[in-house]
């Protein structure tokens, strides 16, 4: 990220969510605050999104990853999770339309410059801050997430749910693993949902060309993609840090789950959304 400046890719992701509401009527992911937080009118969002048809793939992927994360959070709440952390929150609006209200404590963690900008946008849009929400400003590359969360009142003795959407590709792999190891060290029954991309060299020439264009664009914004994973290497490493459940949707699984009527071929490589969890301890019946 550029020093002292809010994340430009956070703005781009929020724009995609807003455009999904207008162009696809929020079919995959419905977010009544997506336009409001940006302070944009539906017509101008539609005009800008339609002017760039190549953005459709990314728009739908962002809708999918957010829907997947929120569905997983609802299921985790059903299993007793009462604390959630939105890592690299950007302009994510879950905390402001959280259907669980006070029953779910939420921490929004982000780079200080992005978080300050979001708070201003929330004020501009008159979106109230719920009392269940705590902001935590952290630079993942240079500060300890565990320490900053603890100082903000995060209870590390509770099973917890983390989302980390659109962030992993921007971080050094070492910073990614230290956060994953921290989450795996929390009480059993904790979860993380994040997204990642297959390495560019594993993509078909067509996909790779599209990928290189997007990669160049984000690099010029000062937010280069530097970390990729392949599932065969990622899953055993997740198991080694302590995750026992892994649900990984690659391109084919995403189409099957969220676009079942779609015809045509589906690439075998691309973006993934994954949930990793530690197994909850079963209460003994005596
Ligand atoms: C592409 S945006 C994704 C935002 C949001 N999760 C979403 O899906 O819309 C990337 C986010 O990662 C955050 N980020 C990038 N590098 C970071 C770092 N070193 N420390 C903290 N946050 C960082 C940015 O501030 C930004 O909010």
mmCIF file of C-alpha atoms and ligand atoms in Angstrom:
data_model
loop_
_atom_site.group_PDB
_atom_site.id
_atom_site.type_symbol
_atom_site.label_atom_id
_atom_site.label_comp_id
_atom_site.label_asym_id
_atom_site.label_seq_id
_atom_site.Cartn_x
_atom_site.Cartn_y
_atom_site.Cartn_z
ATOM 1 C CA UNK A 1 0.000 0.000 0.000
ATOM 2 C CA UNK A 2 1.150 3.566 -0.569
ATOM 3 C CA UNK A 3 2.345 5.124 2.680
ATOM 4 C CA UNK A 4 -0.353 7.095 4.482
ATOM 5 C CA UNK A 5 -2.950 6.451 1.742
ATOM 6 C CA UNK A 6 -6.091 4.318 1.970
ATOM 7 C CA UNK A 7 -6.185 1.126 -0.074
ATOM 8 C CA UNK A 8 -7.235 1.725 -3.680
ATOM 9 C CA UNK A 9 -8.056 -1.950 -4.117
ATOM 10 C CA UNK A 10 -10.503 -1.690 -1.190
ATOM 11 C CA UNK A 11 -12.345 0.972 -3.186
ATOM 12 C CA UNK A 12 -12.280 -1.255 -6.286
ATOM 13 C CA UNK A 13 -13.689 -4.243 -4.350
ATOM 14 C CA UNK A 14 -16.455 -2.090 -2.867
ATOM 15 C CA UNK A 15 -17.284 -0.790 -6.329
ATOM 16 C CA UNK A 16 -17.617 -4.386 -7.595
ATOM 17 C CA UNK A 17 -20.015 -5.237 -4.756
ATOM 18 C CA UNK A 18 -22.079 -2.136 -5.561
ATOM 19 C CA UNK A 19 -22.095 -2.970 -9.280
ATOM 20 C CA UNK A 20 -23.229 -6.526 -8.458
ATOM 21 C CA UNK A 21 -26.306 -5.054 -6.693
ATOM 22 C CA UNK A 22 -27.184 -3.003 -9.761
ATOM 23 C CA UNK A 23 -26.196 -5.259 -12.664
ATOM 24 C CA UNK A 24 -27.054 -8.672 -11.169
ATOM 25 C CA UNK A 25 -29.551 -7.438 -8.538
ATOM 26 C CA UNK A 26 -27.318 -8.895 -5.788
ATOM 27 C CA UNK A 27 -28.199 -12.430 -6.919
ATOM 28 C CA UNK A 28 -25.080 -14.031 -5.440
ATOM 29 C CA UNK A 29 -24.482 -11.577 -2.638
ATOM 30 C CA UNK A 30 -27.111 -9.078 -1.488
ATOM 31 C CA UNK A 31 -25.795 -5.964 0.252
ATOM 32 C CA UNK A 32 -28.220 -3.092 0.867
ATOM 33 C CA UNK A 33 -25.342 -0.847 2.030
ATOM 34 C CA UNK A 34 -22.998 -1.469 -0.909
ATOM 35 C CA UNK A 35 -24.018 1.669 -2.818
ATOM 36 C CA UNK A 36 -24.636 3.799 0.218
ATOM 37 C CA UNK A 37 -21.154 3.432 1.709
ATOM 38 C CA UNK A 38 -19.684 4.649 -1.584
ATOM 39 C CA UNK A 39 -22.139 7.544 -1.794
ATOM 40 C CA UNK A 40 -22.869 6.558 -5.414
ATOM 41 C CA UNK A 41 -26.055 6.407 -7.451
ATOM 42 C CA UNK A 42 -27.064 3.132 -9.093
ATOM 43 C CA UNK A 43 -27.030 4.688 -12.555
ATOM 44 C CA UNK A 44 -23.471 5.945 -12.372
ATOM 45 C CA UNK A 45 -22.270 2.621 -10.933
ATOM 46 C CA UNK A 46 -23.991 0.774 -13.797
ATOM 47 C CA UNK A 47 -22.544 3.127 -16.403
ATOM 48 C CA UNK A 48 -18.993 2.741 -15.112
ATOM 49 C CA UNK A 49 -19.225 -1.024 -14.705
ATOM 50 C CA UNK A 50 -20.719 -1.501 -18.186
ATOM 51 C CA UNK A 51 -17.945 0.600 -19.703
ATOM 52 C CA UNK A 52 -15.521 -2.116 -18.561
ATOM 53 C CA UNK A 53 -17.056 -5.531 -19.354
ATOM 54 C CA UNK A 54 -13.773 -7.283 -18.480
ATOM 55 C CA UNK A 55 -14.515 -6.477 -14.820
ATOM 56 C CA UNK A 56 -17.376 -9.000 -14.730
ATOM 57 C CA UNK A 57 -15.250 -11.986 -13.712
ATOM 58 C CA UNK A 58 -13.708 -10.122 -10.761
ATOM 59 C CA UNK A 59 -17.094 -8.668 -9.765
ATOM 60 C CA UNK A 60 -18.675 -12.103 -9.552
ATOM 61 C CA UNK A 61 -15.671 -13.575 -7.740
ATOM 62 C CA UNK A 62 -15.894 -10.812 -5.111
ATOM 63 C CA UNK A 63 -19.641 -11.431 -4.737
ATOM 64 C CA UNK A 64 -18.956 -15.172 -4.299
ATOM 65 C CA UNK A 65 -16.189 -14.812 -1.724
ATOM 66 C CA UNK A 66 -18.278 -12.424 0.393
ATOM 67 C CA UNK A 67 -21.365 -14.654 0.238
ATOM 68 C CA UNK A 68 -19.298 -17.743 1.083
ATOM 69 C CA UNK A 69 -17.764 -15.960 4.095
ATOM 70 C CA UNK A 70 -21.094 -14.688 5.414
ATOM 71 C CA UNK A 71 -22.790 -18.071 5.003
ATOM 72 C CA UNK A 72 -19.882 -19.720 6.832
ATOM 73 C CA UNK A 73 -20.120 -17.146 9.613
ATOM 74 C CA UNK A 74 -23.855 -17.823 10.018
ATOM 75 C CA UNK A 75 -23.114 -21.563 10.283
ATOM 76 C CA UNK A 76 -20.309 -20.953 12.794
ATOM 77 C CA UNK A 77 -22.656 -18.809 14.890
ATOM 78 C CA UNK A 78 -25.024 -21.777 14.885
ATOM 79 C CA UNK A 79 -22.189 -23.869 16.348
ATOM 80 C CA UNK A 80 -21.558 -21.409 19.151
ATOM 81 C CA UNK A 81 -19.112 -18.813 17.747
ATOM 82 C CA UNK A 82 -19.837 -15.379 19.239
ATOM 83 C CA UNK A 83 -16.772 -13.382 18.157
ATOM 84 C CA UNK A 84 -15.844 -12.432 14.582
ATOM 85 C CA UNK A 85 -12.882 -10.575 13.124
ATOM 86 C CA UNK A 86 -12.948 -8.967 9.671
ATOM 87 C CA UNK A 87 -9.275 -8.766 8.687
ATOM 88 C CA UNK A 88 -8.369 -6.171 6.046
ATOM 89 C CA UNK A 89 -12.009 -5.082 6.157
ATOM 90 C CA UNK A 90 -11.794 -2.360 3.512
ATOM 91 C CA UNK A 91 -15.341 -1.119 2.857
ATOM 92 C CA UNK A 92 -16.974 -4.402 3.886
ATOM 93 C CA UNK A 93 -20.404 -3.603 5.355
ATOM 94 C CA UNK A 94 -21.212 -6.792 7.305
ATOM 95 C CA UNK A 95 -20.828 -5.126 10.710
ATOM 96 C CA UNK A 96 -23.430 -2.471 9.794
ATOM 97 C CA UNK A 97 -26.118 -4.903 8.680
ATOM 98 C CA UNK A 98 -25.192 -7.829 10.943
ATOM 99 C CA UNK A 99 -28.402 -9.821 11.402
ATOM 100 C CA UNK A 100 -27.112 -11.261 14.699
ATOM 101 C CA UNK A 101 -26.944 -7.868 16.394
ATOM 102 C CA UNK A 102 -25.448 -7.782 19.876
ATOM 103 C CA UNK A 103 -25.118 -11.557 19.977
ATOM 104 C CA UNK A 104 -22.014 -11.373 17.755
ATOM 105 C CA UNK A 105 -19.050 -9.231 18.755
ATOM 106 C CA UNK A 106 -17.211 -7.929 15.674
ATOM 107 C CA UNK A 107 -13.693 -6.557 15.303
ATOM 108 C CA UNK A 108 -12.829 -4.767 12.076
ATOM 109 C CA UNK A 109 -9.094 -4.830 11.497
ATOM 110 C CA UNK A 110 -7.415 -2.796 8.792
ATOM 111 C CA UNK A 111 -4.445 -0.694 7.878
ATOM 112 C CA UNK A 112 -4.760 2.618 9.777
ATOM 113 C CA UNK A 113 -5.024 4.767 6.619
ATOM 114 C CA UNK A 114 -7.786 2.597 5.099
ATOM 115 C CA UNK A 115 -9.676 2.431 8.376
ATOM 116 C CA UNK A 116 -9.643 6.206 8.901
ATOM 117 C CA UNK A 117 -10.960 6.695 5.348
ATOM 118 C CA UNK A 118 -13.740 4.123 5.880
ATOM 119 C CA UNK A 119 -14.830 5.822 9.101
ATOM 120 C CA UNK A 120 -15.165 9.088 7.198
ATOM 121 C CA UNK A 121 -17.234 7.389 4.453
ATOM 122 C CA UNK A 122 -19.493 5.866 7.135
ATOM 123 C CA UNK A 123 -20.019 9.313 8.658
ATOM 124 C CA UNK A 124 -20.685 10.852 5.224
ATOM 125 C CA UNK A 125 -23.268 8.148 4.502
ATOM 126 C CA UNK A 126 -24.823 8.473 7.991
ATOM 127 C CA UNK A 127 -24.374 4.728 8.570
ATOM 128 C CA UNK A 128 -24.487 4.243 12.352
ATOM 129 C CA UNK A 129 -21.724 2.314 14.154
ATOM 130 C CA UNK A 130 -23.220 -0.620 16.057
ATOM 131 C CA UNK A 131 -22.137 -1.055 19.672
ATOM 132 C CA UNK A 132 -21.093 -4.651 18.856
ATOM 133 C CA UNK A 133 -18.276 -3.314 16.615
ATOM 134 C CA UNK A 134 -14.702 -2.437 17.594
ATOM 135 C CA UNK A 135 -12.183 -0.964 15.129
ATOM 136 C CA UNK A 136 -8.587 -2.172 15.345
ATOM 137 C CA UNK A 137 -5.875 -0.455 13.285
ATOM 138 C CA UNK A 138 -3.038 -2.847 12.360
ATOM 139 C CA UNK A 139 -0.357 -3.116 9.696
ATOM 140 C CA UNK A 140 -0.111 -6.905 9.185
ATOM 141 C CA UNK A 141 3.412 -6.641 7.826
ATOM 142 C CA UNK A 142 4.861 -4.707 10.751
ATOM 143 C CA UNK A 143 2.659 -5.183 13.807
ATOM 144 C CA UNK A 144 1.422 -8.089 15.884
ATOM 145 C CA UNK A 145 -2.213 -8.894 15.146
ATOM 146 C CA UNK A 146 -2.499 -10.849 18.421
ATOM 147 C CA UNK A 147 -1.263 -7.901 20.478
ATOM 148 C CA UNK A 148 -3.432 -5.333 18.738
ATOM 149 C CA UNK A 149 -6.532 -7.524 19.036
ATOM 150 C CA UNK A 150 -5.876 -8.216 22.724
ATOM 151 C CA UNK A 151 -5.487 -4.475 23.398
ATOM 152 C CA UNK A 152 -8.872 -3.903 21.698
ATOM 153 C CA UNK A 153 -10.654 -6.405 23.949
ATOM 154 C CA UNK A 154 -10.616 -9.518 21.747
ATOM 155 C CA UNK A 155 -11.113 -12.575 23.982
ATOM 156 C CA UNK A 156 -8.551 -15.154 22.932
ATOM 157 C CA UNK A 157 -10.207 -17.781 25.161
ATOM 158 C CA UNK A 158 -13.263 -17.894 22.834
ATOM 159 C CA UNK A 159 -13.635 -19.770 19.574
ATOM 160 C CA UNK A 160 -13.664 -17.104 16.857
ATOM 161 C CA UNK A 161 -14.445 -16.590 13.185
ATOM 162 C CA UNK A 162 -12.113 -14.632 10.907
ATOM 163 C CA UNK A 163 -12.620 -13.414 7.361
ATOM 164 C CA UNK A 164 -9.658 -12.235 5.324
ATOM 165 C CA UNK A 165 -10.991 -11.392 1.885
ATOM 166 C CA UNK A 166 -8.877 -9.909 -0.856
ATOM 167 C CA UNK A 167 -5.854 -9.486 1.393
ATOM 168 C CA UNK A 168 -3.624 -12.583 1.264
ATOM 169 C CA UNK A 169 -2.289 -11.899 -2.278
ATOM 170 C CA UNK A 170 -0.904 -8.528 -1.126
ATOM 171 C CA UNK A 171 1.063 -9.849 1.856
ATOM 172 C CA UNK A 172 4.399 -11.605 2.163
ATOM 173 C CA UNK A 173 3.872 -15.314 2.676
ATOM 174 C CA UNK A 174 5.559 -15.130 6.069
ATOM 175 C CA UNK A 175 2.957 -12.601 7.303
ATOM 176 C CA UNK A 176 0.165 -14.837 5.968
ATOM 177 C CA UNK A 177 1.417 -17.882 7.883
ATOM 178 C CA UNK A 178 1.948 -16.014 11.110
ATOM 179 C CA UNK A 179 -1.712 -14.861 11.034
ATOM 180 C CA UNK A 180 -2.941 -18.364 10.123
ATOM 181 C CA UNK A 181 -0.895 -19.909 12.947
ATOM 182 C CA UNK A 182 -2.362 -17.381 15.403
ATOM 183 C CA UNK A 183 -5.923 -18.302 14.352
ATOM 184 C CA UNK A 184 -5.171 -22.030 14.578
ATOM 185 C CA UNK A 185 -3.857 -21.460 18.130
ATOM 186 C CA UNK A 186 -7.222 -20.066 19.302
ATOM 187 C CA UNK A 187 -9.758 -22.333 21.030
ATOM 188 C CA UNK A 188 -10.937 -25.275 18.922
ATOM 189 C CA UNK A 189 -13.867 -24.465 16.669
ATOM 190 C CA UNK A 190 -12.250 -21.308 15.254
ATOM 191 C CA UNK A 191 -12.491 -20.563 11.524
ATOM 192 C CA UNK A 192 -10.800 -18.486 8.854
ATOM 193 C CA UNK A 193 -12.211 -17.729 5.404
ATOM 194 C CA UNK A 194 -9.839 -16.248 2.858
ATOM 195 C CA UNK A 195 -9.298 -16.203 -0.880
ATOM 196 C CA UNK A 196 -6.205 -16.958 -2.874
ATOM 197 C CA UNK A 197 -5.170 -17.422 -6.478
ATOM 198 C CA UNK A 198 -3.370 -20.243 -8.255
ATOM 199 C CA UNK A 199 0.172 -19.292 -9.315
ATOM 200 C CA UNK A 200 0.187 -17.423 -12.675
ATOM 201 C CA UNK A 201 2.470 -20.040 -14.235
ATOM 202 C CA UNK A 202 -0.238 -22.684 -13.707
ATOM 203 C CA UNK A 203 -2.831 -20.712 -15.760
ATOM 204 C CA UNK A 204 -3.707 -21.292 -19.413
ATOM 205 C CA UNK A 205 -2.172 -18.659 -21.777
ATOM 206 C CA UNK A 206 -5.523 -16.842 -22.098
ATOM 207 C CA UNK A 207 -6.174 -16.688 -18.385
ATOM 208 C CA UNK A 208 -2.582 -15.766 -17.736
ATOM 209 C CA UNK A 209 -2.747 -12.812 -20.121
ATOM 210 C CA UNK A 210 -5.853 -11.485 -18.334
ATOM 211 C CA UNK A 211 -4.211 -12.085 -14.995
ATOM 212 C CA UNK A 212 -1.052 -10.185 -15.978
ATOM 213 C CA UNK A 213 -3.125 -7.162 -17.013
ATOM 214 C CA UNK A 214 -4.962 -7.078 -13.689
ATOM 215 C CA UNK A 215 -1.720 -7.678 -11.782
ATOM 216 C CA UNK A 216 -0.083 -4.731 -13.537
ATOM 217 C CA UNK A 217 -3.050 -2.527 -12.723
ATOM 218 C CA UNK A 218 -2.980 -3.269 -8.980
ATOM 219 C CA UNK A 219 0.817 -2.929 -8.917
ATOM 220 C CA UNK A 220 0.532 0.593 -10.333
ATOM 221 C CA UNK A 221 -1.822 1.382 -7.431
ATOM 222 C CA UNK A 222 1.028 0.424 -5.085
ATOM 223 C CA UNK A 223 -0.711 -2.844 -4.061
ATOM 224 C CA UNK A 224 1.046 -5.612 -5.958
ATOM 225 C CA UNK A 225 -0.039 -9.269 -5.803
ATOM 226 C CA UNK A 226 2.906 -11.170 -4.395
ATOM 227 C CA UNK A 227 1.566 -14.352 -2.812
ATOM 228 C CA UNK A 228 -0.100 -17.264 -4.631
ATOM 229 C CA UNK A 229 -0.805 -20.804 -3.490
ATOM 230 C CA UNK A 230 -1.573 -24.093 -5.097
ATOM 231 C CA UNK A 231 -4.068 -26.221 -3.234
ATOM 232 C CA UNK A 232 -1.790 -29.286 -3.137
ATOM 233 C CA UNK A 233 0.795 -27.352 -1.172
ATOM 234 C CA UNK A 234 -1.553 -25.132 0.813
ATOM 235 C CA UNK A 235 -3.784 -27.815 2.350
ATOM 236 C CA UNK A 236 -1.012 -29.849 4.038
ATOM 237 C CA UNK A 237 0.506 -26.633 5.390
ATOM 238 C CA UNK A 238 -2.850 -25.593 6.840
ATOM 239 C CA UNK A 239 -3.102 -29.037 8.449
ATOM 240 C CA UNK A 240 0.436 -28.651 9.811
ATOM 241 C CA UNK A 241 -0.442 -25.407 11.611
ATOM 242 C CA UNK A 242 -3.475 -27.111 13.172
ATOM 243 C CA UNK A 243 -6.505 -26.742 10.876
ATOM 244 C CA UNK A 244 -8.466 -29.975 10.671
ATOM 245 C CA UNK A 245 -11.359 -28.965 8.380
ATOM 246 C CA UNK A 246 -10.724 -27.495 4.953
ATOM 247 C CA UNK A 247 -13.390 -26.453 2.456
ATOM 248 C CA UNK A 248 -11.754 -25.077 -0.694
ATOM 249 C CA UNK A 249 -13.805 -23.927 -3.687
ATOM 250 C CA UNK A 250 -11.819 -23.505 -6.886
ATOM 251 C CA UNK A 251 -13.327 -22.284 -10.188
ATOM 252 C CA UNK A 252 -15.285 -25.492 -10.883
ATOM 253 C CA UNK A 253 -16.758 -25.731 -7.386
ATOM 254 C CA UNK A 254 -17.661 -22.025 -7.426
ATOM 255 C CA UNK A 255 -19.578 -22.446 -10.686
ATOM 256 C CA UNK A 256 -21.310 -25.596 -9.425
ATOM 257 C CA UNK A 257 -22.418 -23.918 -6.195
ATOM 258 C CA UNK A 258 -23.216 -20.355 -7.261
ATOM 259 C CA UNK A 259 -23.858 -20.497 -11.027
ATOM 260 C CA UNK A 260 -25.380 -23.948 -11.543
ATOM 261 C CA UNK A 261 -27.126 -23.058 -14.806
ATOM 262 C CA UNK A 262 -24.010 -21.699 -16.476
ATOM 263 C CA UNK A 263 -23.012 -23.353 -19.731
ATOM 264 C CA UNK A 264 -19.557 -23.514 -21.305
ATOM 265 C CA UNK A 265 -16.235 -24.711 -20.050
ATOM 266 C CA UNK A 266 -14.852 -23.733 -16.665
ATOM 267 C CA UNK A 267 -11.120 -23.195 -16.179
ATOM 268 C CA UNK A 268 -9.487 -25.561 -13.702
ATOM 269 C CA UNK A 269 -7.281 -22.806 -12.250
ATOM 270 C CA UNK A 270 -7.942 -19.283 -11.012
ATOM 271 C CA UNK A 271 -9.359 -17.849 -7.817
ATOM 272 C CA UNK A 272 -10.246 -19.933 -4.760
ATOM 273 C CA UNK A 273 -12.187 -19.215 -1.619
ATOM 274 C CA UNK A 274 -11.362 -21.389 1.334
ATOM 275 C CA UNK A 275 -12.561 -22.025 4.887
ATOM 276 C CA UNK A 276 -10.195 -23.660 7.335
ATOM 277 C CA UNK A 277 -11.261 -24.557 10.847
ATOM 278 C CA UNK A 278 -10.100 -26.347 13.922
ATOM 279 C CA UNK A 279 -12.448 -29.064 15.168
ATOM 280 C CA UNK A 280 -14.611 -28.009 18.093
ATOM 281 C CA UNK A 281 -14.115 -29.969 21.274
ATOM 282 C CA UNK A 282 -17.192 -32.133 21.891
ATOM 283 C CA UNK A 283 -18.678 -31.634 25.332
ATOM 284 C CA UNK A 284 -18.528 -34.917 27.249
ATOM 285 C CA UNK A 285 -21.872 -36.258 28.466
ATOM 286 C CA UNK A 286 -21.619 -37.547 31.978
HETATM 287 C C1 LIG B 1 -8.557 -5.613 -1.844
HETATM 288 S S1 LIG B 1 -8.833 -4.807 -0.333
HETATM 289 C C2 LIG B 1 -10.049 -5.926 0.353
HETATM 290 C C3 LIG B 1 -10.959 -5.250 1.307
HETATM 291 C C4 LIG B 1 -12.145 -6.078 1.816
HETATM 292 N N1 LIG B 1 -11.714 -7.240 2.544
HETATM 293 C C5 LIG B 1 -13.041 -6.453 0.660
HETATM 294 O O1 LIG B 1 -13.166 -7.651 0.347
HETATM 295 O O2 LIG B 1 -13.620 -5.548 0.074
HETATM 296 C C6 LIG B 1 -7.357 -5.158 0.584
HETATM 297 C C7 LIG B 1 -7.436 -4.736 2.065
HETATM 298 O O3 LIG B 1 -6.230 -5.201 2.696
HETATM 299 C C8 LIG B 1 -5.755 -4.183 3.543
HETATM 300 N N2 LIG B 1 -4.315 -4.349 3.672
HETATM 301 C C9 LIG B 1 -3.396 -4.509 2.688
HETATM 302 N N3 LIG B 1 -2.162 -4.596 3.222
HETATM 303 C C10 LIG B 1 -2.322 -4.484 4.563
HETATM 304 C C11 LIG B 1 -1.432 -4.503 5.657
HETATM 305 N N4 LIG B 1 -0.129 -4.631 5.482
HETATM 306 N N5 LIG B 1 -1.945 -4.368 6.907
HETATM 307 C C12 LIG B 1 -3.275 -4.213 7.098
HETATM 308 N N6 LIG B 1 -4.172 -4.216 6.091
HETATM 309 C C13 LIG B 1 -3.693 -4.335 4.847
HETATM 310 C C14 LIG B 1 -6.131 -2.885 2.836
HETATM 311 O O4 LIG B 1 -6.158 -1.768 3.723
HETATM 312 C C15 LIG B 1 -7.496 -3.239 2.272
HETATM 313 O O5 LIG B 1 -8.527 -2.922 3.181
#
